[in-house]
Amino acid sequence: MKYSGWPDPGELVVGKIDEIEDFGVFVDLEEYEDKRGLIHISEVASGWIKNVRDHVREGQIVVCKVLDVDTESQQIDLSLKDVNDHQRSEKIQQWKNEQKADNWMDLAVGDDIDDEAYTAIANELIGAHGSLYDGFKQAAIHGTEALEETDLDDDEIEAIVQTARENVSVPYVNVTGYVDLENPSPSGVDGIREALQAAEGNGDIPEEVDLEVSYVGAPEYRIEVQAPNYKTAESQLEESAQRAIAAIEDHDGTGEYHRERRTDDE
């Protein structure tokens, strides 16, 4: 996906060197449709430059800082020397991430979708999370909740979440669920306590999983799970709730698992 507008002065952009002249370098902007910028020889590198080709080559991918934009003359002035190594590395990674997200979009909505519809869906993700990549990343971590504030329909959300969870690698995911526990039997609070201990796994939770059970408001308890991937997190969440329900039913109590909170805000 390429932006249809113009970059802003001060913005870092990724470009491919298209043409090298004695006075400077022409760069095709990779993130913008049909946009080309010029790096004047004085902005290629610090100090005196004898030969521009000693510093850049045609076809090279570079990160430049936008110095000035003149939309009337269709001119974008760029600087190569004003970008440090950290900025260059970070911008290149961001650009690569957006390329990945572009491919994920094709998987989610199909590569035969028209440009207008594609852009509308992409803009919803960008508007909600700042970038296409972060939109997919949040969908992988939080599921449909990450896209609740968008105007995407249910089918589009489901396709994006499914694609995200199949393709996005995240360092960990957090999932939350709730279990209602009621115990009118003589064991009362003790039965509830046993059920909560069962929910926490009685010390038998995988090392890479962090699971915590907390009180929300009678009869509701929150189960929070952090795990390396979504599948593990969801599995541990459901198993935790089922352990609690089984334990409370042993005391002739009742339990119910649900994903959304039901009690009033704390």
C-alpha atoms as one frame of an Amber mdcrd trajectory, in Angstrom:
protein
   0.000   0.000   0.000   1.352   3.414  -0.979   0.133   6.777   0.241  -1.535
   8.962  -2.362  -0.591  12.306  -0.791   2.673  14.087  -0.094   5.229  13.582
   2.682   5.641  16.288   5.306   8.833  18.302   5.897  10.868  16.584   8.617
   9.422  13.156   7.809  11.708  10.187   7.235  10.972   8.366   3.980  12.247
   5.223   2.281  13.349   5.571  -1.320  15.156   3.779  -4.114  17.897   5.682
  -5.938  16.780   5.941  -9.537  19.232   8.320 -11.169  22.573   9.840 -10.207
  23.745  13.164 -11.625  26.742  15.379 -10.850  24.475  17.816  -8.982  22.571
  15.239  -6.935  20.500  12.088  -6.751  16.929  11.371  -7.804  15.004   9.029
  -5.504  11.718   7.198  -6.082   9.747   7.227  -2.830   8.706   3.693  -1.949
   5.863   4.711   0.375   4.162   7.275  -1.876   2.447   6.846  -5.222   4.295
   8.416  -8.152   6.470  10.620  -5.960  10.128  11.386  -6.658  12.563  13.465
  -4.643  15.950  15.033  -5.144  18.959  14.816  -2.850  21.203  17.754  -3.743
  24.894  16.899  -3.740  25.337  18.990  -0.600  22.823  16.733   1.222  24.307
  13.397   0.198  27.080  13.349   2.803  28.903  15.675   5.168  32.009  17.405
   3.853  33.233  17.954   0.332  32.091  15.439  -2.273  34.205  14.808  -5.338
  32.068  12.072  -6.877  28.485  11.366  -5.847  28.856   7.745  -6.948  31.409
   7.192  -4.195  28.527   7.511  -1.708  25.454   6.051  -3.422  24.541   3.668
  -6.223  21.546   3.246  -8.496  18.946   0.839  -7.123  20.097   1.399  -3.528
  17.393   1.619  -0.853  17.963   4.691   1.316  16.270   6.532   4.158  16.025
  10.283   3.660  14.728  13.236   5.618  12.243  15.469   3.809  13.571  19.020
   3.767  10.913  20.769   1.686   7.838  19.950  -0.379   6.575  22.150  -3.229
   3.373  20.622  -4.531   2.980  23.215  -7.300   6.337  22.416  -8.870   6.018
  18.734  -7.857   9.361  18.928  -6.077  10.491  17.140  -2.930  13.878  18.074
  -1.489  15.584  15.330   0.506  18.625  14.888   2.724  20.636  11.723   3.171
  23.248  13.120   5.544  20.650  14.263   8.123  19.613  10.676   8.902  21.623
   8.850  11.572  22.190   5.104  11.802  19.523   4.562  14.464  16.896   6.457
  12.465  17.829   4.573   9.314  17.573   1.161  10.971  14.284   1.970  12.681
  12.691   3.374   9.519  13.796   0.439   7.363  12.300  -1.993   9.898   9.069
  -0.016   9.941   8.934  -0.072   6.140   9.564  -3.832   6.052   6.828  -4.335
   8.623   4.374  -2.397   6.458   5.311  -4.562   3.471   4.505  -7.636   5.557
   1.196  -6.097   6.571   0.433  -5.389   2.913   0.808  -9.103   2.196  -1.380
  -9.941   5.190  -4.046  -7.635   3.806  -4.044  -9.615   0.541  -4.475 -12.815
   2.539  -7.288 -11.339   4.630  -9.376  -9.610   1.960  -8.177 -11.280  -1.248
  -5.933  -9.858  -3.928  -8.878  -9.287  -6.284 -10.429  -6.573  -4.093 -10.628
  -3.149  -5.764  -8.283  -0.372  -4.665 -11.002   1.747  -3.075 -12.274  -1.053
  -0.849  -8.729  -2.123   0.022  -7.787   1.437   1.005 -10.943   1.848   3.100
 -10.152  -1.279   5.151  -6.476  -0.362   5.488  -7.355   3.158   6.646  -9.552
   1.725   9.392  -6.587  -0.263  10.738  -4.243   2.709  10.415  -6.739   5.034
  12.064  -7.231   2.667  15.004  -3.597   1.685  15.612  -1.313   4.088  13.727
  -0.111   1.694  11.044  -1.235  -1.315   9.064   1.337  -3.524  10.793   0.303
  -2.433  14.293  -3.327  -3.015  13.355  -2.585  -6.646  12.519  -0.344  -7.005
  15.562  -3.060  -5.780  17.911  -5.572  -8.059  16.186  -3.264 -11.018  16.808
  -2.930 -10.116  20.486  -6.424  -8.917  21.395  -8.631 -10.451  18.717 -11.844
  -8.721  17.713 -11.553  -6.335  20.667  -8.697  -4.587  18.850 -11.044  -3.637
  16.013 -14.195  -2.754  17.952 -13.736   0.988  17.394 -13.444   0.632  13.614
 -16.218   0.722  11.009 -15.225  -2.673   9.631 -18.027  -5.227   9.337 -17.995
  -8.546  11.187 -16.724 -10.541   8.203 -13.833  -8.138   7.626 -12.887  -8.183
  11.312 -13.013 -11.975  11.445 -10.815 -12.263   8.325  -8.246  -9.809   9.689
  -8.089 -11.460  13.115  -7.738 -14.938  11.619  -4.992 -13.789   9.242  -3.202
 -11.938  12.041  -3.205 -14.941  14.346  -1.886 -17.185  11.586   0.915 -14.853
  10.472   1.922 -12.280  13.104   4.708 -13.185  15.502   4.408 -11.360  18.806
   6.602 -11.714  21.919   3.584 -12.586  24.047  -0.173 -12.214  24.112  -2.556
 -11.267  26.895  -6.079 -12.654  27.087  -8.757 -12.110  29.688 -11.869 -14.029
  30.629 -14.273 -14.232  33.544 -15.825 -16.966  35.636 -18.880 -16.625  37.866
 -18.712 -18.789  40.991 -21.602 -19.305  43.404 -21.671 -21.703  46.355 -24.850
 -21.856  48.456 -23.687 -25.114  50.087 -22.366 -25.292  53.681 -18.754 -25.090
  52.415 -19.500 -21.506  51.335 -16.372 -19.337  51.138 -14.057 -22.306  51.572
 -15.525 -23.895  48.460 -15.020 -20.670  46.512 -11.432 -20.494  47.742 -10.746
 -24.032  46.538 -12.236 -23.196  43.158  -9.977 -20.139  42.816  -6.920 -22.183
  43.741  -7.921 -24.682  41.083  -8.275 -21.856  38.573  -4.722 -20.746  39.365
  -3.529 -24.265  38.613  -2.383 -25.258  42.110   1.187 -24.544  41.019   0.899
 -26.635  37.850   0.994 -23.896  35.188   3.591 -24.064  32.353   6.694 -21.993
  33.074   6.203 -19.728  30.058   2.642 -18.833  31.129   1.646 -16.165  33.640
  -1.885 -16.694  35.005  -3.615 -14.527  37.589  -7.115 -14.709  39.078  -8.624
 -11.643  40.760 -11.940 -10.636  42.320 -14.131  -8.308  40.273 -17.443  -8.275
  42.103 -19.623 -11.077  43.408 -19.965 -13.593  41.870 -17.466 -12.646  39.134
 -13.721 -13.330  39.006 -11.256 -12.200  36.359  -8.720 -14.607  34.806  -5.760
 -12.972  33.062  -3.273 -15.009  31.042  -0.004 -13.973  29.424   1.568 -16.518
  27.077   3.996 -16.715  24.118   1.200 -17.170  21.591  -2.539 -16.842  21.226
  -3.293 -20.564  21.036  -1.535 -21.266  24.327  -3.091 -18.258  26.039  -6.624
 -19.189  24.988  -6.108 -22.806  25.986  -4.778 -21.868  29.434  -7.622 -19.394
  29.955 -10.328 -21.920  29.172  -8.640 -24.670  31.193  -8.369 -22.316  34.189
 -12.079 -21.503  34.027 -13.048 -25.161  33.655 -10.920 -26.161  36.659 -12.705
 -23.542  38.753 -16.136 -24.689  37.548 -15.346 -28.346  38.230 -14.096 -27.510
  41.715 -17.130 -25.439  42.667 -19.492 -28.101  41.300 -17.800 -30.618  43.627
 -19.207 -28.451  46.426 -22.650 -28.445  44.794 -22.058 -24.871  43.664 -22.325
 -23.440  40.142 -19.866 -21.857  37.788 -20.059 -20.126  34.392 -17.284 -18.997
  32.075 -17.669 -15.930  29.840 -15.335 -13.587  27.939 -16.961 -10.222  28.638
 -17.244  -8.568  32.027 -20.752  -8.429  33.515 -20.425  -6.556  36.822 -20.430
  -2.791  37.117 -17.152  -0.916  36.684 -14.919  -0.891  39.703
